[in-house]
Amino acid sequence: MSAQTYLAYDYPLLSAFWTMLWLFLWIMWLVLLFRVVVDIFRDDSMGGWAKAGWLALCIVVPFLGVLVYVIARGKGMGQREIAQARDQQKAFESYIRQTAKGGPAQTSSVDELARLSEMKSRGDISDEEFRRAKALVLSDYPSAERSGSGSVPTAHGR
């Protein structure tokens, strides 16, 4: 037998399938191990010593620790995962609603000065109103106080 023929028969197809199966199972177990460790820290119902005990069990005897944790606390693990997903979805929806409403617009003082200058050049505000508004924009007042004070002229209500 030549060396090429020997290499072809050295690792049969069935052995390749077994290797892929074991590799897949090992990766699945690692994912499960990390999910268990994350769930240990996420669970608010457990105290510090209980978390330390579960974590020590999962580190010292990993296969047994993960198996026992999933059997003992698997249902709660799923419920905590669902609760976290719901909280994230609510936060995302709240952000989308706030953004769609055109939440508090953060304009810079440069933008406000440009808007005021444009209003002055159109004749919507007088020179005195422009100076007062410019002083307000350049001062350190927050934009919410400026818009609610009524002293900043707008195009609609001089």
mmCIF file of C-alpha atoms in Angstrom:
data_model
loop_
_atom_site.group_PDB
_atom_site.id
_atom_site.type_symbol
_atom_site.label_atom_id
_atom_site.label_comp_id
_atom_site.label_asym_id
_atom_site.label_seq_id
_atom_site.Cartn_x
_atom_site.Cartn_y
_atom_site.Cartn_z
ATOM 1 C CA MET A 1 0.000 0.000 0.000
ATOM 2 C CA SER A 2 1.257 3.444 -0.853
ATOM 3 C CA ALA A 3 1.281 6.388 1.572
ATOM 4 C CA GLN A 4 -1.573 8.120 -0.269
ATOM 5 C CA THR A 5 -3.825 5.086 -0.032
ATOM 6 C CA TYR A 6 -3.071 4.686 3.676
ATOM 7 C CA LEU A 7 -3.986 8.341 4.413
ATOM 8 C CA ALA A 8 -7.311 7.983 2.646
ATOM 9 C CA TYR A 9 -8.333 5.060 4.852
ATOM 10 C CA ASP A 10 -6.841 6.457 8.053
ATOM 11 C CA TYR A 11 -9.863 8.607 8.956
ATOM 12 C CA PRO A 12 -13.093 7.077 7.642
ATOM 13 C CA LEU A 13 -16.252 9.090 7.015
ATOM 14 C CA LEU A 14 -18.045 7.685 10.078
ATOM 15 C CA SER A 15 -15.228 8.907 12.315
ATOM 16 C CA ALA A 16 -15.580 12.381 10.812
ATOM 17 C CA PHE A 17 -19.300 12.369 11.629
ATOM 18 C CA TRP A 18 -18.572 11.232 15.214
ATOM 19 C CA THR A 19 -15.991 13.987 15.583
ATOM 20 C CA MET A 20 -18.440 16.609 14.325
ATOM 21 C CA LEU A 21 -21.131 15.287 16.692
ATOM 22 C CA TRP A 22 -18.822 15.445 19.720
ATOM 23 C CA LEU A 23 -17.622 18.920 18.734
ATOM 24 C CA PHE A 24 -21.242 20.105 18.382
ATOM 25 C CA LEU A 25 -22.202 18.620 21.765
ATOM 26 C CA TRP A 26 -19.150 20.186 23.421
ATOM 27 C CA ILE A 27 -20.041 23.636 22.018
ATOM 28 C CA MET A 28 -23.664 23.206 23.135
ATOM 29 C CA TRP A 29 -22.477 22.328 26.629
ATOM 30 C CA LEU A 30 -20.223 25.422 26.756
ATOM 31 C CA VAL A 31 -23.146 27.630 25.717
ATOM 32 C CA LEU A 32 -25.285 26.032 28.432
ATOM 33 C CA LEU A 33 -22.518 26.525 31.002
ATOM 34 C CA PHE A 34 -22.239 30.237 30.195
ATOM 35 C CA ARG A 35 -26.030 30.666 30.252
ATOM 36 C CA VAL A 36 -26.161 29.019 33.691
ATOM 37 C CA VAL A 37 -23.399 31.285 35.011
ATOM 38 C CA VAL A 38 -25.180 34.379 33.644
ATOM 39 C CA ASP A 39 -28.464 33.191 35.172
ATOM 40 C CA ILE A 40 -26.800 32.690 38.550
ATOM 41 C CA PHE A 41 -25.774 36.338 38.596
ATOM 42 C CA ARG A 42 -29.092 37.561 37.116
ATOM 43 C CA ASP A 43 -31.302 35.849 39.713
ATOM 44 C CA ASP A 44 -32.378 38.402 42.326
ATOM 45 C CA SER A 45 -34.152 35.825 44.487
ATOM 46 C CA MET A 46 -30.871 34.149 45.494
ATOM 47 C CA GLY A 47 -28.595 35.571 48.114
ATOM 48 C CA GLY A 48 -24.876 35.995 47.790
ATOM 49 C CA TRP A 49 -23.982 32.704 49.476
ATOM 50 C CA ALA A 50 -26.397 30.738 47.301
ATOM 51 C CA LYS A 51 -24.921 32.343 44.188
ATOM 52 C CA ALA A 52 -21.403 31.560 45.395
ATOM 53 C CA GLY A 53 -22.391 27.948 46.114
ATOM 54 C CA TRP A 54 -23.958 27.387 42.692
ATOM 55 C CA LEU A 55 -21.016 29.064 40.989
ATOM 56 C CA ALA A 56 -18.508 26.956 42.941
ATOM 57 C CA LEU A 57 -20.435 23.794 42.055
ATOM 58 C CA CYS A 58 -20.442 24.749 38.364
ATOM 59 C CA ILE A 59 -16.706 25.472 38.426
ATOM 60 C CA VAL A 60 -15.526 22.518 40.534
ATOM 61 C CA VAL A 61 -17.769 19.845 38.994
ATOM 62 C CA PRO A 62 -18.964 21.472 35.771
ATOM 63 C CA PHE A 63 -21.010 18.674 34.189
ATOM 64 C CA LEU A 64 -22.777 17.753 37.412
ATOM 65 C CA GLY A 65 -23.170 21.374 38.507
ATOM 66 C CA VAL A 66 -24.796 22.476 35.247
ATOM 67 C CA LEU A 67 -27.029 19.387 35.151
ATOM 68 C CA VAL A 68 -28.220 19.887 38.749
ATOM 69 C CA TYR A 69 -28.764 23.624 38.209
ATOM 70 C CA VAL A 70 -30.852 23.062 35.078
ATOM 71 C CA ILE A 71 -32.927 20.387 36.844
ATOM 72 C CA ALA A 72 -33.422 22.420 40.039
ATOM 73 C CA ARG A 73 -33.800 25.922 38.620
ATOM 74 C CA GLY A 74 -34.446 25.471 34.883
ATOM 75 C CA LYS A 75 -38.038 26.713 34.956
ATOM 76 C CA GLY A 76 -37.056 29.926 36.738
ATOM 77 C CA MET A 77 -34.164 30.302 34.317
ATOM 78 C CA GLY A 78 -36.585 30.447 31.407
ATOM 79 C CA GLN A 79 -38.897 32.857 33.222
ATOM 80 C CA ARG A 80 -36.028 35.232 33.995
ATOM 81 C CA GLU A 81 -34.940 35.115 30.353
ATOM 82 C CA ILE A 82 -38.480 35.971 29.202
ATOM 83 C CA ALA A 83 -38.765 38.800 31.760
ATOM 84 C CA GLN A 84 -35.482 40.314 30.588
ATOM 85 C CA ALA A 85 -36.575 40.106 26.942
ATOM 86 C CA ARG A 86 -39.873 41.842 27.799
ATOM 87 C CA ASP A 87 -38.068 44.605 29.698
ATOM 88 C CA GLN A 88 -35.728 45.173 26.766
ATOM 89 C CA GLN A 89 -38.683 45.264 24.357
ATOM 90 C CA LYS A 90 -40.528 47.804 26.543
ATOM 91 C CA ALA A 91 -37.442 49.994 26.759
ATOM 92 C CA PHE A 92 -36.996 49.814 22.983
ATOM 93 C CA GLU A 93 -40.654 50.670 22.334
ATOM 94 C CA SER A 94 -40.454 53.579 24.788
ATOM 95 C CA TYR A 95 -37.383 54.904 23.009
ATOM 96 C CA ILE A 96 -39.098 54.580 19.628
ATOM 97 C CA ARG A 97 -42.215 56.402 20.911
ATOM 98 C CA GLN A 98 -40.140 59.216 22.389
ATOM 99 C CA THR A 99 -38.121 59.576 19.196
ATOM 100 C CA ALA A 100 -41.205 59.459 16.961
ATOM 101 C CA LYS A 101 -42.915 62.179 19.005
ATOM 102 C CA GLY A 102 -39.981 64.427 18.305
ATOM 103 C CA GLY A 103 -38.836 64.438 21.909
ATOM 104 C CA PRO A 104 -37.001 67.387 23.351
ATOM 105 C CA ALA A 105 -34.915 68.685 20.485
ATOM 106 C CA GLN A 106 -31.390 69.512 21.517
ATOM 107 C CA THR A 107 -30.438 72.527 19.446
ATOM 108 C CA SER A 108 -27.101 74.168 19.836
ATOM 109 C CA SER A 109 -26.646 77.862 20.484
ATOM 110 C CA VAL A 110 -25.202 78.244 16.984
ATOM 111 C CA ASP A 111 -28.422 76.869 15.479
ATOM 112 C CA GLU A 112 -30.507 79.197 17.634
ATOM 113 C CA LEU A 113 -28.395 82.229 16.694
ATOM 114 C CA ALA A 114 -28.712 81.371 13.003
ATOM 115 C CA ARG A 115 -32.489 81.083 13.390
ATOM 116 C CA LEU A 116 -32.642 84.428 15.211
ATOM 117 C CA SER A 117 -30.496 86.116 12.555
ATOM 118 C CA GLU A 118 -32.768 84.781 9.839
ATOM 119 C CA MET A 119 -35.837 86.073 11.709
ATOM 120 C CA LYS A 120 -34.202 89.497 12.056
ATOM 121 C CA SER A 121 -33.306 89.669 8.370
ATOM 122 C CA ARG A 122 -36.899 88.826 7.392
ATOM 123 C CA GLY A 123 -38.140 91.572 9.699
ATOM 124 C CA ASP A 124 -39.999 89.241 12.051
ATOM 125 C CA ILE A 125 -38.198 90.680 15.083
ATOM 126 C CA SER A 126 -36.749 94.088 15.856
ATOM 127 C CA ASP A 127 -33.114 94.871 16.668
ATOM 128 C CA GLU A 128 -33.938 95.136 20.394
ATOM 129 C CA GLU A 129 -35.717 91.773 20.405
ATOM 130 C CA PHE A 130 -32.796 90.244 18.537
ATOM 131 C CA ARG A 131 -30.303 91.572 21.136
ATOM 132 C CA ARG A 132 -32.393 90.249 24.072
ATOM 133 C CA ALA A 133 -32.828 86.852 22.429
ATOM 134 C CA LYS A 134 -29.128 86.673 21.557
ATOM 135 C CA ALA A 135 -28.206 87.475 25.172
ATOM 136 C CA LEU A 136 -30.488 84.687 26.358
ATOM 137 C CA VAL A 137 -29.023 82.182 23.882
ATOM 138 C CA LEU A 138 -25.471 83.056 24.842
ATOM 139 C CA SER A 139 -26.200 82.869 28.572
ATOM 140 C CA ASP A 140 -25.968 79.591 30.468
ATOM 141 C CA TYR A 141 -29.722 79.059 30.889
ATOM 142 C CA PRO A 142 -31.040 75.631 29.876
ATOM 143 C CA SER A 143 -33.156 75.578 26.710
ATOM 144 C CA ALA A 144 -36.287 74.536 28.662
ATOM 145 C CA GLU A 145 -36.159 77.745 30.729
ATOM 146 C CA ARG A 146 -35.649 79.859 27.603
ATOM 147 C CA SER A 147 -38.585 78.362 25.745
ATOM 148 C CA GLY A 148 -40.935 78.650 28.730
ATOM 149 C CA SER A 149 -40.028 82.220 29.737
ATOM 150 C CA GLY A 150 -41.813 83.977 26.896
ATOM 151 C CA SER A 151 -39.038 86.543 26.471
ATOM 152 C CA VAL A 152 -37.584 84.853 23.402
ATOM 153 C CA PRO A 153 -39.491 86.072 20.379
ATOM 154 C CA THR A 154 -40.816 83.573 17.870
ATOM 155 C CA ALA A 155 -42.020 84.049 14.319
ATOM 156 C CA HIS A 156 -45.646 83.528 15.368
ATOM 157 C CA GLY A 157 -45.910 85.562 18.533
ATOM 158 C CA ARG A 158 -44.006 88.844 18.636
#
